[in-house]
Coordinates of C-alpha atoms in Angstrom, one line a residue:
X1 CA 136.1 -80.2 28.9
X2 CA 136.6 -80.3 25.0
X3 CA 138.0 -77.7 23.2
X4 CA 137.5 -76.8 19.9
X5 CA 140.9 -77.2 17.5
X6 CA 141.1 -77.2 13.0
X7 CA 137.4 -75.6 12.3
X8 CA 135.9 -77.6 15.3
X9 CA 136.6 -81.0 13.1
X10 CA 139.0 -81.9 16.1
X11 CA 138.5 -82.2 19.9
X12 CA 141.7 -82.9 22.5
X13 CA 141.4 -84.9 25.6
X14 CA 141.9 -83.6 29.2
X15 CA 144.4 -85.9 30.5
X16 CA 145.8 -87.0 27.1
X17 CA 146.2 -84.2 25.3
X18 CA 146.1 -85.5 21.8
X19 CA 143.4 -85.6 19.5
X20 CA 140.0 -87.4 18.2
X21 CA 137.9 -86.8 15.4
X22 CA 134.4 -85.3 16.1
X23 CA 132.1 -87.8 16.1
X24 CA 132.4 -91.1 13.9
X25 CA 135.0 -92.9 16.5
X26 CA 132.9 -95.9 18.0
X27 CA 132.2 -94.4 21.1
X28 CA 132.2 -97.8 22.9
X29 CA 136.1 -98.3 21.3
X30 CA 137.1 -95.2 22.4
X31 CA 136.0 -95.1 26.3
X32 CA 137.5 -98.7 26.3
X33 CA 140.6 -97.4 25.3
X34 CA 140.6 -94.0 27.3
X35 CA 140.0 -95.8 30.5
X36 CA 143.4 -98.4 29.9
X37 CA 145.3 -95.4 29.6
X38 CA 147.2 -95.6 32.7
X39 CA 147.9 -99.3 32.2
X40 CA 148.9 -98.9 28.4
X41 CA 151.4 -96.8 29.4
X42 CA 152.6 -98.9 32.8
X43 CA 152.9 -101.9 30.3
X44 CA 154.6 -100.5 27.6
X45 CA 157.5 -99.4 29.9
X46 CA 157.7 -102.8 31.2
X47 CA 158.5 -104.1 28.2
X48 CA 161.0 -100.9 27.8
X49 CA 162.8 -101.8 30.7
X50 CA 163.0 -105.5 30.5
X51 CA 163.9 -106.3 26.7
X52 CA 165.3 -109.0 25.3
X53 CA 167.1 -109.9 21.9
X54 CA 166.1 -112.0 19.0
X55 CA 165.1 -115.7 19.8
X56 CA 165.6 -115.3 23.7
X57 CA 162.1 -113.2 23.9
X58 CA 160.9 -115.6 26.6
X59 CA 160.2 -113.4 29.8
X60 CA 158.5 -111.4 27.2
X61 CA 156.6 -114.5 26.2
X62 CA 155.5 -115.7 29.3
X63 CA 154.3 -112.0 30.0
X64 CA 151.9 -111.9 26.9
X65 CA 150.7 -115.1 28.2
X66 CA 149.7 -114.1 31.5
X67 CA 148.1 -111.5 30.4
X68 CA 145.7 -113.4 27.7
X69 CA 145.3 -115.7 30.3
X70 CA 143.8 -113.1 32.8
X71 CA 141.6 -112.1 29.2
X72 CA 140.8 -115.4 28.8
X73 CA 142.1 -115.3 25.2
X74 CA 143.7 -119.3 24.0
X75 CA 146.7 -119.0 22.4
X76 CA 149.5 -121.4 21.3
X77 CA 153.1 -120.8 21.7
X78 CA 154.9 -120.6 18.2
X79 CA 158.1 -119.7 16.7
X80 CA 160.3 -120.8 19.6
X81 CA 159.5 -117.5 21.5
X82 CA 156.5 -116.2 20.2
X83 CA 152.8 -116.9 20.4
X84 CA 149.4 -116.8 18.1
X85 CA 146.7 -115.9 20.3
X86 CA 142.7 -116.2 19.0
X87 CA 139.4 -114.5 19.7
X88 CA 136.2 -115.8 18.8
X89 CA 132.9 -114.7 19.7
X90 CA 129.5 -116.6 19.9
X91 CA 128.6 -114.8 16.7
X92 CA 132.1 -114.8 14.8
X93 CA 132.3 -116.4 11.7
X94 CA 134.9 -118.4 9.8
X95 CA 137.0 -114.5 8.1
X96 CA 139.6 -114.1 10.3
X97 CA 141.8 -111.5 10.3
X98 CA 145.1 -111.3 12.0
X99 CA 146.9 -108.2 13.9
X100 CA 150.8 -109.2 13.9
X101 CA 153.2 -107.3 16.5
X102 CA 157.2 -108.0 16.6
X103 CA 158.8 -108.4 20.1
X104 CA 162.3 -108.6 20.1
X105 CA 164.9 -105.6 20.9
X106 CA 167.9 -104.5 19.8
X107 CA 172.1 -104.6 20.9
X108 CA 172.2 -100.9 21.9
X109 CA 173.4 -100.0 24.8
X110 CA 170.1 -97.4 26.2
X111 CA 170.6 -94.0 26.8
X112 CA 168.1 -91.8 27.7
X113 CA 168.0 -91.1 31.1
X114 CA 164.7 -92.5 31.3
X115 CA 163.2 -94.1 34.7
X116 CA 161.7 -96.7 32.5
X117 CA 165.6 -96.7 30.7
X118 CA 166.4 -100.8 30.2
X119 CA 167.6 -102.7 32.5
X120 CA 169.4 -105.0 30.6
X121 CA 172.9 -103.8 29.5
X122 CA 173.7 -103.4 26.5
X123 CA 170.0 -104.4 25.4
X124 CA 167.1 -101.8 24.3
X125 CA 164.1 -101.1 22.9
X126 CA 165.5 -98.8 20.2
X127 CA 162.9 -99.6 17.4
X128 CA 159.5 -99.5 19.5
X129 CA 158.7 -103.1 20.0
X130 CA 157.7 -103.2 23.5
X131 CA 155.4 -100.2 22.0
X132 CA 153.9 -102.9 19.5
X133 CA 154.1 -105.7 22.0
X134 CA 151.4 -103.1 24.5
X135 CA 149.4 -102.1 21.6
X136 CA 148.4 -105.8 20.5
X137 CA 147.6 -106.6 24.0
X138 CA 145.5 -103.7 24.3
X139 CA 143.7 -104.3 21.5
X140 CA 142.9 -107.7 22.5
X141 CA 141.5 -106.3 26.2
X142 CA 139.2 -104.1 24.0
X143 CA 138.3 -106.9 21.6
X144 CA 137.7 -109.1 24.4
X145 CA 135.5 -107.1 26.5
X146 CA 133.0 -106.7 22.7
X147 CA 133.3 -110.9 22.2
X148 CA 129.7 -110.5 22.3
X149 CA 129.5 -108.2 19.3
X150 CA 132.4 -109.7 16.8
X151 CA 131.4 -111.1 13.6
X152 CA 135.2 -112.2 12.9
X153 CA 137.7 -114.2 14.4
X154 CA 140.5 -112.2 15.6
X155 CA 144.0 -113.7 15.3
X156 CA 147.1 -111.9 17.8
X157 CA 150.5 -112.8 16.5
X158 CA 153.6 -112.2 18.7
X159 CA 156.7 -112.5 16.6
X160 CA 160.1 -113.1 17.5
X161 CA 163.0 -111.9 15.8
X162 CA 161.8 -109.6 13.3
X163 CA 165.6 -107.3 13.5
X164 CA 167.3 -110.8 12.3
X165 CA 167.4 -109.8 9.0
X166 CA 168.7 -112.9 7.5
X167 CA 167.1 -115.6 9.8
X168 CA 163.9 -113.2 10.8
X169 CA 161.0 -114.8 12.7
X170 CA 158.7 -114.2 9.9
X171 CA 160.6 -116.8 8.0
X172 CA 158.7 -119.6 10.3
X173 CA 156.0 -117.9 11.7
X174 CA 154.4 -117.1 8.0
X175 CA 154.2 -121.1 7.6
X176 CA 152.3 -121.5 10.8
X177 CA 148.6 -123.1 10.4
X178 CA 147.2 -120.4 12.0
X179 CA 148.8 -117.8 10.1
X180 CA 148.0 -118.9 6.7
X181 CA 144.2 -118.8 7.8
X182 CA 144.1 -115.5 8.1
X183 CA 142.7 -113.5 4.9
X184 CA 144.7 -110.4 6.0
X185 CA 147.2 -109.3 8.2
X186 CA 147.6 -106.1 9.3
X187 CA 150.2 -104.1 11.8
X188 CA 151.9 -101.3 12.5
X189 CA 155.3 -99.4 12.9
X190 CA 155.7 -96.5 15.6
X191 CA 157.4 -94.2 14.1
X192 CA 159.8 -91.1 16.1
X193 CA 159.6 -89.2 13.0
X194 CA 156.0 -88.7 12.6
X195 CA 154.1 -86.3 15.5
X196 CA 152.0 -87.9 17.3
X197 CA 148.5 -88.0 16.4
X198 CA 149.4 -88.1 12.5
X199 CA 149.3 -91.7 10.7
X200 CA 150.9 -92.8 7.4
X201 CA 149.1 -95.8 5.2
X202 CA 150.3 -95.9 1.7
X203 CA 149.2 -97.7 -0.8
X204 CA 152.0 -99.7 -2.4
X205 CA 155.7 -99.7 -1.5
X206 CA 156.6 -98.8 2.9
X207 CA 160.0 -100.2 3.0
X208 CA 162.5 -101.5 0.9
X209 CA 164.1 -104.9 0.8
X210 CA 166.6 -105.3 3.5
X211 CA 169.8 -107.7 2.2
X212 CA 173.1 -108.3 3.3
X213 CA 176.4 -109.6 2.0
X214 CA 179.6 -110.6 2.7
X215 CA 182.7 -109.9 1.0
X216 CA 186.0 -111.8 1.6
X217 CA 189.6 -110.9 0.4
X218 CA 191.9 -113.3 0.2
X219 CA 195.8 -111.8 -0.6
X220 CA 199.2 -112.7 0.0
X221 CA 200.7 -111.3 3.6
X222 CA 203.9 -109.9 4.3
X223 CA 206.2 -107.0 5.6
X224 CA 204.6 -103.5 5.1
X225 CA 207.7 -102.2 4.1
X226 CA 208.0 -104.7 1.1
X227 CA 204.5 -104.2 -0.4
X228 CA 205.6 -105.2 -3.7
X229 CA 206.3 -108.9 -2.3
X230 CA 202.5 -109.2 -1.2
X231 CA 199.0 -109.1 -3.0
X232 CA 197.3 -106.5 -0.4
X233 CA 193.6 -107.3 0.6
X234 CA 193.2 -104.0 2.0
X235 CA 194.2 -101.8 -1.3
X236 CA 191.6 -104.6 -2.8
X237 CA 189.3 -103.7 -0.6
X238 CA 189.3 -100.5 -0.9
X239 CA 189.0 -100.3 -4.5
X240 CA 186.0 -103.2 -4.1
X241 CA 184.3 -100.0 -1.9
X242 CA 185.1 -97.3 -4.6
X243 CA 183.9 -99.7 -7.5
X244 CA 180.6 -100.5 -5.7
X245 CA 179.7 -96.8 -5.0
X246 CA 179.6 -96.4 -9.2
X247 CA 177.0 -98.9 -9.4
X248 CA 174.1 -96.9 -7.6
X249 CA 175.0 -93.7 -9.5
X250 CA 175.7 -94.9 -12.9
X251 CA 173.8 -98.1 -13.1
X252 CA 170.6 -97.9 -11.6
X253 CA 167.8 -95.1 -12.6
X254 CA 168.1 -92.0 -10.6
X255 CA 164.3 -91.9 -9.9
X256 CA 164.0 -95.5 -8.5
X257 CA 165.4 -95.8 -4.6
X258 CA 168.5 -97.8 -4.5
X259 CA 171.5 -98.6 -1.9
X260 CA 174.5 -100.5 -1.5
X261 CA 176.6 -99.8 1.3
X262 CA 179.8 -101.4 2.9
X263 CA 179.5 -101.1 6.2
X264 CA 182.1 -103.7 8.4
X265 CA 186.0 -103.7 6.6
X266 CA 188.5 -106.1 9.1
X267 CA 191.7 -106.4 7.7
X268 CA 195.4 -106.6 9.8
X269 CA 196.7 -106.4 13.5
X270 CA 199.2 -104.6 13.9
X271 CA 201.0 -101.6 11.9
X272 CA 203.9 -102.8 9.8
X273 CA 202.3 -105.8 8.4
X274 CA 200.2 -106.3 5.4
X275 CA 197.7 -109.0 6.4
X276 CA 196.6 -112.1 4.1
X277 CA 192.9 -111.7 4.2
X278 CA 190.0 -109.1 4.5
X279 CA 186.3 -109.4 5.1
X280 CA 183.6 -106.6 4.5
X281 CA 180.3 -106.5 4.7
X282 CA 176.9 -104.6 3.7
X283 CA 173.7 -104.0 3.0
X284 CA 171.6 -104.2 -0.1
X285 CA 168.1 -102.1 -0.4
X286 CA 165.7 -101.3 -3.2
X287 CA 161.8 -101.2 -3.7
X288 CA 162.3 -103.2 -6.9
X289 CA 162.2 -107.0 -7.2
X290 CA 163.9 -106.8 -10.3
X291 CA 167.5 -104.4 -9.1
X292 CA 166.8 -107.3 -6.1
X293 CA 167.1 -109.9 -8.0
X294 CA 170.2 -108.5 -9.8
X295 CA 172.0 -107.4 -6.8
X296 CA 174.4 -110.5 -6.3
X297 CA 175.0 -111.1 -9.6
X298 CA 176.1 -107.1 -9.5
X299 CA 178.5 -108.1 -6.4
X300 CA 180.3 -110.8 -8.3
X301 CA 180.8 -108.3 -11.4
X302 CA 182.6 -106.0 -9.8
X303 CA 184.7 -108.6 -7.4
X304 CA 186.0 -110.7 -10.4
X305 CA 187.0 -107.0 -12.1
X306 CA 188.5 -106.1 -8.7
X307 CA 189.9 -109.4 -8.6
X308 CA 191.9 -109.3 -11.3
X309 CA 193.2 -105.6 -11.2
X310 CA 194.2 -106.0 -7.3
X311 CA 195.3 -109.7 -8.1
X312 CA 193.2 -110.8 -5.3
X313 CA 190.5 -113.9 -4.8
X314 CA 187.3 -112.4 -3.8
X315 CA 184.1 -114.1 -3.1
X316 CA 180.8 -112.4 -2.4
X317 CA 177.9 -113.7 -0.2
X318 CA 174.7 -112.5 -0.4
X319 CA 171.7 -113.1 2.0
X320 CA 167.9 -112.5 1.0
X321 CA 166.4 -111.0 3.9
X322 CA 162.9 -109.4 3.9
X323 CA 161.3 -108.6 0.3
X324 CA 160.2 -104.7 0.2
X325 CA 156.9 -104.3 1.9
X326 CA 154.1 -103.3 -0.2
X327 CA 150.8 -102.8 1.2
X328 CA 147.6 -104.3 -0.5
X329 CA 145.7 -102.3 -2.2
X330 CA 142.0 -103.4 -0.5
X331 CA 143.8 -103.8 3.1
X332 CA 144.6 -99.8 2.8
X333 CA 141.2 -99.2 1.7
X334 CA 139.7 -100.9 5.0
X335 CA 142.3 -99.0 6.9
X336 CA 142.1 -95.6 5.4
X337 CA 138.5 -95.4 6.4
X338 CA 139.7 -96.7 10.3
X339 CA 142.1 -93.6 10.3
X340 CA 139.9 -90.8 9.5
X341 CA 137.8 -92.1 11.7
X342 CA 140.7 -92.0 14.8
X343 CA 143.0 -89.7 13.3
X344 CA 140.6 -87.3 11.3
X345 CA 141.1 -87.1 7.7
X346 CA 143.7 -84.4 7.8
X347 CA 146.0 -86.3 9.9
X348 CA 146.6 -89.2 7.4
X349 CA 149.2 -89.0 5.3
X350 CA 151.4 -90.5 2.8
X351 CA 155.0 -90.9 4.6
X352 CA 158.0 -90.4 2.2
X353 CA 159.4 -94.0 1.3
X354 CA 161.7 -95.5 4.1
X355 CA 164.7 -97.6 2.9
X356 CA 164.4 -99.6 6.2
X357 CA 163.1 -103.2 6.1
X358 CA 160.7 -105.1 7.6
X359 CA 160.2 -108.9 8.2
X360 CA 156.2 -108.6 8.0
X361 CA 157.1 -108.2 3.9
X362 CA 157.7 -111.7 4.4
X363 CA 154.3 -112.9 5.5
X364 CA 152.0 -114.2 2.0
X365 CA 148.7 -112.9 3.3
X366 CA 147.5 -110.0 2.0
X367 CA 148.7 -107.6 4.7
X368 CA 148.9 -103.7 5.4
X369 CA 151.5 -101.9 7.4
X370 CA 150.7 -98.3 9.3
X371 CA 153.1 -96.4 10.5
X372 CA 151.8 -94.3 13.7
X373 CA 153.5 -91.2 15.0
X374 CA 154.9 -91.4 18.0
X375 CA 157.0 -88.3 17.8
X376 CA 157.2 -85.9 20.5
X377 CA 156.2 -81.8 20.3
X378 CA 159.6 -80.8 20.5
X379 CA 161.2 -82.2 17.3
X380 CA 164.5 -82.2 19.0
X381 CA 163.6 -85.5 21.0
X382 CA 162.4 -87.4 17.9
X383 CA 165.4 -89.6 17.7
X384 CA 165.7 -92.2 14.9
X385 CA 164.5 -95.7 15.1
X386 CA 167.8 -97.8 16.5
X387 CA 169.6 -94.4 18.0
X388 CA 170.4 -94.9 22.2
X389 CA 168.5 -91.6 22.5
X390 CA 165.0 -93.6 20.9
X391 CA 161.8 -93.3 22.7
X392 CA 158.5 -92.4 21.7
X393 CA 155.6 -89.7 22.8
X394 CA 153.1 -92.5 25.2
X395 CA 150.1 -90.7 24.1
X396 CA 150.2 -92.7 20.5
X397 CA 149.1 -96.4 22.1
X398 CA 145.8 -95.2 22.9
X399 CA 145.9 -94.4 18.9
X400 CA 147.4 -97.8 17.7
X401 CA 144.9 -99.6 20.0
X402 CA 142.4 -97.6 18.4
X403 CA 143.0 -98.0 15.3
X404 CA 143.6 -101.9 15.4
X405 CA 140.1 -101.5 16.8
X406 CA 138.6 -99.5 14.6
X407 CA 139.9 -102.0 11.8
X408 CA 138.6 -104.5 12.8
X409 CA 135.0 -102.9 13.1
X410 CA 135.6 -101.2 9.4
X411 CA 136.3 -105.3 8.1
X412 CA 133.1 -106.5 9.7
X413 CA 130.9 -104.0 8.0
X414 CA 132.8 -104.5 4.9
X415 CA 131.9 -108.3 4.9
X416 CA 128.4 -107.6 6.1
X417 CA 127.8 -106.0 2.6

């Protein structure tokens, strides 16, 4: 029994407890979905309790593949771990469109006391890719079950390695045949933050570039009580630190986004020595190509002044990981329309800016990323992506299915114009 929520514009389910617009949803989407609830859920914990880090994703692999096999979806293993799955009805033409989820966990050891919690030590889902990994294959069973009625080709990507900044699975999986076929991409982010039952699809920036670098220090060792007779890394190192933290504040325009931070510094053994060498480490993130591109040039600047103040040799590395992710313009505008229709218009909104990355940046399609609350009623459980504490209110996969769903729908009336 229905009842009536926001000016009866909004309806919430019995057993679900979260809501759907009045009217608008395809009907046949959402009974699809409503009745995989219990196996949504059943899967996504699976995936929660057996995860597996970057490039070893293959019990997760041969998972997804027994379950397309049991839809009787083809798909082709790709990227080492990952697969690229495709659907085509009798009446689906040439446009295809591709749905892209990432699959790989994180090195954090789980904590939350959850009967689901991973079983795998030291090993978690902590950024809600077994929740993206269930969504996808949901959104295939529904897809599957309307073959009949698609008028696309629907393309399922399972990525590897997307928290490998440096060497991400993007990287390959973008060059894939199969990939570059598709004439959009789209995916999604849960997102702890967000309530549940609220989306986010900007137009424009998402998420900043995500870069690394590597700093190393190399002094001149010796006694700690005769500091004079060595060239310390560490005192280098530790103005290197100060210098870099002028560069965002004094260097970079305090309306654009910017962030360099040290975050590893390894210097010495013991107490009363001064040790020969230092490394630190970082990351680099902005929404700006340009401050990107000037970023390691920036590093060396301020290591060759360093340098020669400290009397040290430093050397800086940096590493290029994913580009900022900007959603295309006309990809939004398909999606916009798929959330009102399974959010309701008042439940879409334009999520502040995050200075995380994200390796679907990398792919050359044009492309659209959603981020879908998953947060829980009581905003004391909405733990940050990549905390031990992570995990996410179950009642937003029947959304990300829908919506994938919906999307696809919205596309096919789009090209029927």
């Amino acid at each position: 029994i229905p009842c009536n929520l926001l000016g009866n514009r909004l309806y919430q389910g019995v057993r679900t407890g979260y809501f759907f617009p009045k009217g608008g949803l395809s009907m046949e989407i959402k009974e699809r979905v409503r009745a995989m609830e219990d196996e949504l859920v059943e899967l996504r914990r699976y995936f929660h309790a057996h995860p597996e880090p970057s490039w070893k994703e293959f019990n997760t692999q041969k998972k997804i593949m027994t379950y397309l096999d049991e839809l009787g979806i083809p798909y082709v293993p790709s990227t080492t771990s990952g697969l690229v799955a495709t659907l085509k009805g009798p009446h689906s033409s040439d446009h295809i469109i591709g749905i892209r989820a990432d699959i790989d966990a994180l090195p954090i050891k789980e904590e939350t006391g959850a009967p689901y919690a991973s079983e795998k030590e030291g090993t978690m889902h902590a950024c809600g890719h077994d929740t993206h990994i269930t969504i996808l294959l949901g959104t295939a069973k529904v897809l599957a079950a309307m073959k009949d009625e698609l008028t696309v080709t629907v393309r399922f990507l399972f990525q590897p390695a997307e928290e490998e900044i440096a060497n991400s699975g993007a990287t390959y999986m973008k060059d894939e045949p199969l990939v570059k076929e598709c004439e959009r991409l789209i995916a999604l982010h849960i997102w702890s933050k967000i309530p549940v039952g609220t989306a986010s699809l900007r137009y424009g920036p998402v998420m900043s570039a995500a870069d690394t670098f590597d700093v190393y220090i190399e002094g001149k060792g010796g006694h700690g009580a005769l500091p004079h007779q060595t060239i310390d890394p560490i005192v280098a190192g530790a103005e290197f630190v100060n210098a870099l933290q002028t560069v965002v504040s004094r260097e970079v325009n305090p309306l654009e986004p910017a962030v360099l931070s040290v975050t590893t510094f390894q210097a010495g053994t013991t107490s009363n020595v001064i040790p020969a060498s230092a490394h630190l480490s970082g990351t680099a993130r902005t929404f700006s190509p340009t401050l990107r591109e000037a970023y390691p040039g920036i590093l060396r600047r301020v290591a060759r002044g360093v340098g020669e103040t400290s009397r040290a040799k430093i050397r800086t590395e940096y590493h290029f990981g994913p580009p900022p992710t900007i959603n295309d313009a006309a990809c939004v505008d398909t999606g916009r329309r798929a959330c009102e229709t399974v959010f309701g218009k008042d439940h879409v909104v334009d999520w502040e800016l995050q200075m995380g990355g994200e390796d679907f940046a990398k792919y050359d399609n044009p492309k659209a990323l959603l981020l879908l609350g998953g947060g829980f009623a009581d905003a004391s459980r909405r733990y940050p992506q990549h905390s031990p504490h992570y995990d996410i209110d179950e009642r937003a996969l029947l959304l990300g299915v829908e919506y994938f769903a919906e999307y696809v729908r919205e596309w096919e009336k789009e090209l029927s114009k």
